[in-house]
PDB file of C-alpha atoms in Angstrom:
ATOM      1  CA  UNK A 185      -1.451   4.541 -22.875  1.00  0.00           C
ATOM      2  CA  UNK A 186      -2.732   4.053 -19.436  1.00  0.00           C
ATOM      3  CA  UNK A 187      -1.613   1.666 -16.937  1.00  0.00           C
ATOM      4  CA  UNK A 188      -2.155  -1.929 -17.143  1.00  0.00           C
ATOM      5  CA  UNK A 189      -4.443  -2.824 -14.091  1.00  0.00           C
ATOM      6  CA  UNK A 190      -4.906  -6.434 -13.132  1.00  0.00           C
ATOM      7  CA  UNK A 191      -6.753  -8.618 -10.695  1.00  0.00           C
ATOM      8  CA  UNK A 192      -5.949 -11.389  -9.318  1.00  0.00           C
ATOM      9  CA  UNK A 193      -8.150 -14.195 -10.154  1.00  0.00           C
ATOM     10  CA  UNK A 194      -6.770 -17.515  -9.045  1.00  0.00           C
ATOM     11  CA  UNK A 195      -3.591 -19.213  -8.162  1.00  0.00           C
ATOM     12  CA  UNK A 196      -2.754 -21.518 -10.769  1.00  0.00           C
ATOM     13  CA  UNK A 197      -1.280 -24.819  -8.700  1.00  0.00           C
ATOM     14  CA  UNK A 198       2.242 -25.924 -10.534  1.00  0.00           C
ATOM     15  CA  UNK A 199       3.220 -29.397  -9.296  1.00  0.00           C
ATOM     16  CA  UNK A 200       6.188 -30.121 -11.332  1.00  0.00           C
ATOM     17  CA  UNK A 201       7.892 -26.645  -9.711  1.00  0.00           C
ATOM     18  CA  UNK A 202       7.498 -27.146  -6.641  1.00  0.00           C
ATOM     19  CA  UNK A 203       6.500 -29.275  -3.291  1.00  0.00           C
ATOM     20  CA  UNK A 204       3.496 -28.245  -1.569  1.00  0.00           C
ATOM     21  CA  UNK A 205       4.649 -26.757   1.796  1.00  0.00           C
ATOM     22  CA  UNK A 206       4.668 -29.268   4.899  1.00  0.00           C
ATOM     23  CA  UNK A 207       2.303 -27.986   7.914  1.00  0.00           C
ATOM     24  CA  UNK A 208       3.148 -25.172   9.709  1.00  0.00           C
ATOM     25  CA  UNK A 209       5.504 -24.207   6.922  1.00  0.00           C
ATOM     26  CA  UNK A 210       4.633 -21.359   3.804  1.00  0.00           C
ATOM     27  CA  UNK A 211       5.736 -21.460   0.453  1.00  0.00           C
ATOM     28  CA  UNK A 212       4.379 -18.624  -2.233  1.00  0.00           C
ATOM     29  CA  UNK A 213       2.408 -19.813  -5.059  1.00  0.00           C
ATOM     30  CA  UNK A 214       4.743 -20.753  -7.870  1.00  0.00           C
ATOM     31  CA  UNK A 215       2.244 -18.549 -10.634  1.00  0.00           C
ATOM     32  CA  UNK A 216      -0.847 -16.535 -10.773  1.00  0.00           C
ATOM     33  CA  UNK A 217      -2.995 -15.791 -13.317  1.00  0.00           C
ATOM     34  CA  UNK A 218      -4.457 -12.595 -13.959  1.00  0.00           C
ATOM     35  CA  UNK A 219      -7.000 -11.115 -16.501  1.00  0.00           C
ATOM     36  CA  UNK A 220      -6.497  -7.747 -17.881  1.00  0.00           C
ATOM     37  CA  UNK A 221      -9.028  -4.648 -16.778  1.00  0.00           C
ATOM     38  CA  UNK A 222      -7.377  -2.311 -18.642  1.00  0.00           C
ATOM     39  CA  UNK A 223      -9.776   0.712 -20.539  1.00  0.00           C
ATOM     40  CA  UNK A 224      -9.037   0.233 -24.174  1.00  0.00           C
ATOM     41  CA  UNK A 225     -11.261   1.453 -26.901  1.00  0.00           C
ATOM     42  CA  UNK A 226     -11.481  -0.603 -29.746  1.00  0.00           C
ATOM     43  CA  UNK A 227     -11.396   0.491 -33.099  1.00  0.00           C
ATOM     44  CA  UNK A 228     -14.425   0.139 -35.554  1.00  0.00           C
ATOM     45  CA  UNK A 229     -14.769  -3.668 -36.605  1.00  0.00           C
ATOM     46  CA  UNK A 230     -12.129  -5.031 -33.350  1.00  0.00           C
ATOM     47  CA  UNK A 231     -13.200  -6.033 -30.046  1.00  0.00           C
ATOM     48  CA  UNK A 232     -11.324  -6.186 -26.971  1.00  0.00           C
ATOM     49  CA  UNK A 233     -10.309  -9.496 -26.282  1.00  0.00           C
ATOM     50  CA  UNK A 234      -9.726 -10.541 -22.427  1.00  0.00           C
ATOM     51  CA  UNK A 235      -7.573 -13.498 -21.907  1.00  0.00           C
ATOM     52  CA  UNK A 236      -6.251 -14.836 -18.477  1.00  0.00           C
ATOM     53  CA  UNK A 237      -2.293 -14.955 -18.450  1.00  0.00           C
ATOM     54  CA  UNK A 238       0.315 -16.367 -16.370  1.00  0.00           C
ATOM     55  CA  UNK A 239       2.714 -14.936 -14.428  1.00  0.00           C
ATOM     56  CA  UNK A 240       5.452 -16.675 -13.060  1.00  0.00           C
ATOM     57  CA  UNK A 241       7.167 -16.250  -9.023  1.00  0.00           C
ATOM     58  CA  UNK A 242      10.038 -14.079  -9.197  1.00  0.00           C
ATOM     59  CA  UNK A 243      11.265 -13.198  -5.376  1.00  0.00           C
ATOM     60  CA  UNK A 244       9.633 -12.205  -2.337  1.00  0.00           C
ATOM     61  CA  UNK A 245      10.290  -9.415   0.084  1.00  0.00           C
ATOM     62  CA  UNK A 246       9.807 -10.190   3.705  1.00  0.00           C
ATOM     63  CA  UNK A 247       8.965  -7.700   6.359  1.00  0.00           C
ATOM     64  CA  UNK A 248       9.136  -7.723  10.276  1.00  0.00           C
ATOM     65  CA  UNK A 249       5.173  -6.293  10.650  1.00  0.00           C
ATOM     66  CA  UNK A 250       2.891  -5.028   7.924  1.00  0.00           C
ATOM     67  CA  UNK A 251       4.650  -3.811   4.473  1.00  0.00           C
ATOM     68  CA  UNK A 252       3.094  -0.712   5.239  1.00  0.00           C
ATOM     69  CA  UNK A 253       5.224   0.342   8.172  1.00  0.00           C
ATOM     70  CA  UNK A 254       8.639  -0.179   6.058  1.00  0.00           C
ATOM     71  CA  UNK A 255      10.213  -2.504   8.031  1.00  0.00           C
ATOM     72  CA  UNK A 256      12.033  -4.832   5.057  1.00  0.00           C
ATOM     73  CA  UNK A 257      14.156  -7.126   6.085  1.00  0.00           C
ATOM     74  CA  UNK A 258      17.432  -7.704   4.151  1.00  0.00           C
ATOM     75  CA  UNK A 259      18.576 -11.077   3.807  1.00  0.00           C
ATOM     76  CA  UNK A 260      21.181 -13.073   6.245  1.00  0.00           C
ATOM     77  CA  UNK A 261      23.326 -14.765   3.195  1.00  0.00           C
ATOM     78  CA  UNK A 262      23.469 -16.475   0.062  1.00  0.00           C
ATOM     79  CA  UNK A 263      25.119 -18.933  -2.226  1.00  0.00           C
ATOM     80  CA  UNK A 264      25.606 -17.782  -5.767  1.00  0.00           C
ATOM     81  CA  UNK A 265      26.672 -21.569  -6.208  1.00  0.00           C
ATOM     82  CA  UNK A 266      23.488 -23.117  -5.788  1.00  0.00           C
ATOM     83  CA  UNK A 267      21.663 -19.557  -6.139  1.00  0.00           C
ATOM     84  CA  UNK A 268      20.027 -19.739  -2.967  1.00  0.00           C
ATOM     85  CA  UNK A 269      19.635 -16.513  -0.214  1.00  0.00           C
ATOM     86  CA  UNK A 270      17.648 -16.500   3.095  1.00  0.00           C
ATOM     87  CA  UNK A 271      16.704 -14.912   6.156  1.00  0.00           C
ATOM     88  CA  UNK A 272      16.585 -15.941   9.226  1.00  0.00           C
ATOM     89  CA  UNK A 273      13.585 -15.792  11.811  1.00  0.00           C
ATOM     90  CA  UNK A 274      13.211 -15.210  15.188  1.00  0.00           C
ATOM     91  CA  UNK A 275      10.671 -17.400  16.088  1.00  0.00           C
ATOM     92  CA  UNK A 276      10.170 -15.447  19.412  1.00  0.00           C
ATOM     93  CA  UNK A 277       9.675 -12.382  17.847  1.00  0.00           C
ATOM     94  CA  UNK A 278       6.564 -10.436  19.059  1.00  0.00           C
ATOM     95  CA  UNK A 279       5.631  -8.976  15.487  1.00  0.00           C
ATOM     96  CA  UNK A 280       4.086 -10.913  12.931  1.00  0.00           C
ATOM     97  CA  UNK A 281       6.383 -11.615   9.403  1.00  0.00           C
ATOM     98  CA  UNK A 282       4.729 -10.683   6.187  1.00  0.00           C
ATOM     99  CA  UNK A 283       6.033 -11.901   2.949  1.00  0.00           C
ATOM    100  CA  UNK A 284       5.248 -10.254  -0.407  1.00  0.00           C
ATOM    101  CA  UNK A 285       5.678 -12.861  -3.665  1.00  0.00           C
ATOM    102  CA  UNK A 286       6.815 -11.406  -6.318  1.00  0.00           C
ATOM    103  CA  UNK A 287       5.578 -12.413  -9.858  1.00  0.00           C
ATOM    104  CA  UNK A 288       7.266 -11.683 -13.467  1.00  0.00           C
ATOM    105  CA  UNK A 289       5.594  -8.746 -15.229  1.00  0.00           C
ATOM    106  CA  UNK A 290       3.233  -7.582 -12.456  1.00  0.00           C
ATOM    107  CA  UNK A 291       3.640  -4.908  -9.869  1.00  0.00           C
ATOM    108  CA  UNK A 292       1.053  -6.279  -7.555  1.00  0.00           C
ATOM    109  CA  UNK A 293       2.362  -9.292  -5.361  1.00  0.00           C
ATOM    110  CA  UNK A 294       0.611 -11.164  -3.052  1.00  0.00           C
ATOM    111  CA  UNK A 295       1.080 -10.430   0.704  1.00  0.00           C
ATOM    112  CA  UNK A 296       0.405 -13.210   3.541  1.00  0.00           C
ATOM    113  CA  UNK A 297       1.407 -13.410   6.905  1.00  0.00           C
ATOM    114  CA  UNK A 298       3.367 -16.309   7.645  1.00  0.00           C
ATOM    115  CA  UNK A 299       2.922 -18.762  10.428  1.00  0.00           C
ATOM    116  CA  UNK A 300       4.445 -18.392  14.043  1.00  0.00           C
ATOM    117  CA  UNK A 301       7.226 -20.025  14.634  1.00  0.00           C
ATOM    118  CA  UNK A 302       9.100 -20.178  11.224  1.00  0.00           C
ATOM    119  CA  UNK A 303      13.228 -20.093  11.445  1.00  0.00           C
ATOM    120  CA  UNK A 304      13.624 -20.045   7.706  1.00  0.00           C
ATOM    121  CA  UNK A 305      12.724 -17.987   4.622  1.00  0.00           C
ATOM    122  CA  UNK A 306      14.533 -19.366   0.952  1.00  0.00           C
ATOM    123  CA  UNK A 307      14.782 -18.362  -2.192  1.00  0.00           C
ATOM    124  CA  UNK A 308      15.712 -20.686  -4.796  1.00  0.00           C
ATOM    125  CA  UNK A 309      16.581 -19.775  -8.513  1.00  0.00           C
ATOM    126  CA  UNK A 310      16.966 -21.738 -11.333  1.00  0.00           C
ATOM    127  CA  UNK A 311      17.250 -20.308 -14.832  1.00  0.00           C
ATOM    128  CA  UNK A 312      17.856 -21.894 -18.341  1.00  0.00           C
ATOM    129  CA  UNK A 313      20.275 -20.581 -20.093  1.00  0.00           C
ATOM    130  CA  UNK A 314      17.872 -18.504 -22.826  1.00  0.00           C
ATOM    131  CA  UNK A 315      15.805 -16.369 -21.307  1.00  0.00           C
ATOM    132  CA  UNK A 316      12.570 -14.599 -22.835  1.00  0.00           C
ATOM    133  CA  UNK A 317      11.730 -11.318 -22.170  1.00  0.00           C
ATOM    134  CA  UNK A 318       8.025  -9.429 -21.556  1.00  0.00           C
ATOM    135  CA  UNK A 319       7.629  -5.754 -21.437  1.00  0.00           C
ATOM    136  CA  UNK A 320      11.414  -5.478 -20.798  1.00  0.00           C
ATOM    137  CA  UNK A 321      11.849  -7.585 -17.902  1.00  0.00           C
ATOM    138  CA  UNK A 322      12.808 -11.466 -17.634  1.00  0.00           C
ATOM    139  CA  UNK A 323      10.603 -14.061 -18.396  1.00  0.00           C
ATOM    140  CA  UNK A 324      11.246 -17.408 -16.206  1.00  0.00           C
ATOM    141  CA  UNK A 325       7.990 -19.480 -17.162  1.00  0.00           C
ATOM    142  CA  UNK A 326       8.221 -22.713 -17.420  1.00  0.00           C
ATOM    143  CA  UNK A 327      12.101 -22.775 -18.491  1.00  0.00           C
ATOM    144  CA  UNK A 328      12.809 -21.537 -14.995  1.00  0.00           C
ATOM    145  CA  UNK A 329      11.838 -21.472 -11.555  1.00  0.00           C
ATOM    146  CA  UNK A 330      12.077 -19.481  -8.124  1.00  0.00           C
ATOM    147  CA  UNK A 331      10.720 -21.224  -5.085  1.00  0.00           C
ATOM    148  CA  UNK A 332      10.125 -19.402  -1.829  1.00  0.00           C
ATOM    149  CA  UNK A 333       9.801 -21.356   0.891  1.00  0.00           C
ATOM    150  CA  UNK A 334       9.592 -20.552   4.792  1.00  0.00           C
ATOM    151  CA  UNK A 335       9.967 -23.868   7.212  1.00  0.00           C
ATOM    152  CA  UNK A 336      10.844 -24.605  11.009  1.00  0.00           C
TER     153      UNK A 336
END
């Protein structure tokens, strides 16, 4: 089978999972939708059907500089309590941060560069206590959330 290859068409806004971010702040998009572009060959009599899915934030990365030159950062703490972890910024620091979101069943993410100035990156995780599961990974969807926020 060859590899599933997607594009990213549009964010799909999520109000009830999250806040939009206040100015100067960043949050990552809470899903995305993609449509497939995968090669398949259809049998006699069946069409390919193309259908836009969700795919729902699970985690960021954040880097000091582009992804590219391998700089991740590894986060400053975390609460298994209220499931939060974070990093902290230097909001002198010379370099730009980048931040990769990370979305449930894709390997693409998408990359920004977040604003000067931030002190803050969070993760927040909440999870029902079923959980689906999608080419053998876990499915939050709308029965869980992760919200990445970056603030002052």
């Amino acid at each position: 089978m060859r590899p599933l290859l997607v594009s990213l068409l549009a964010l799909l806004p999520v109000a009830a999972l999250g806040q939009p971010a206040a100015p100067g702040a960043f949050a990552c998009p809470a899903s995305v939708e993609v449509e497939s572009s995968a090669q398949l060959r259809a049998p006699e009599g069946f069409t390919v059907a193309r259908a836009p899915t969700s795919h729902w934030l699970r985690g960021a990365d954040l880097f000091d500089g582009p992804p590219a030159e391998l700089a991740q950062l590894r986060g400053d703490g975390g609460d298994r309590r209220t499931r939060r972890e974070w990093w902290t910024l230097d909001p002198a620091n010379t370099r730009r941060y980048h931040i990769i979101c990370r979305y449930e069943g894709l390997e693409e993410g998408l990359e920004a560069v977040l604003p000067a100035g931030l002190r803050r990156c969070t993760v927040e995780t909440y999870r029902e206590d079923a959980r689906a599961m999608r080419g053998g990974r876990v499915v939050l969807g709308p029965d869980g959330w992760v919200r990445v926020t970056c603030t002052r």
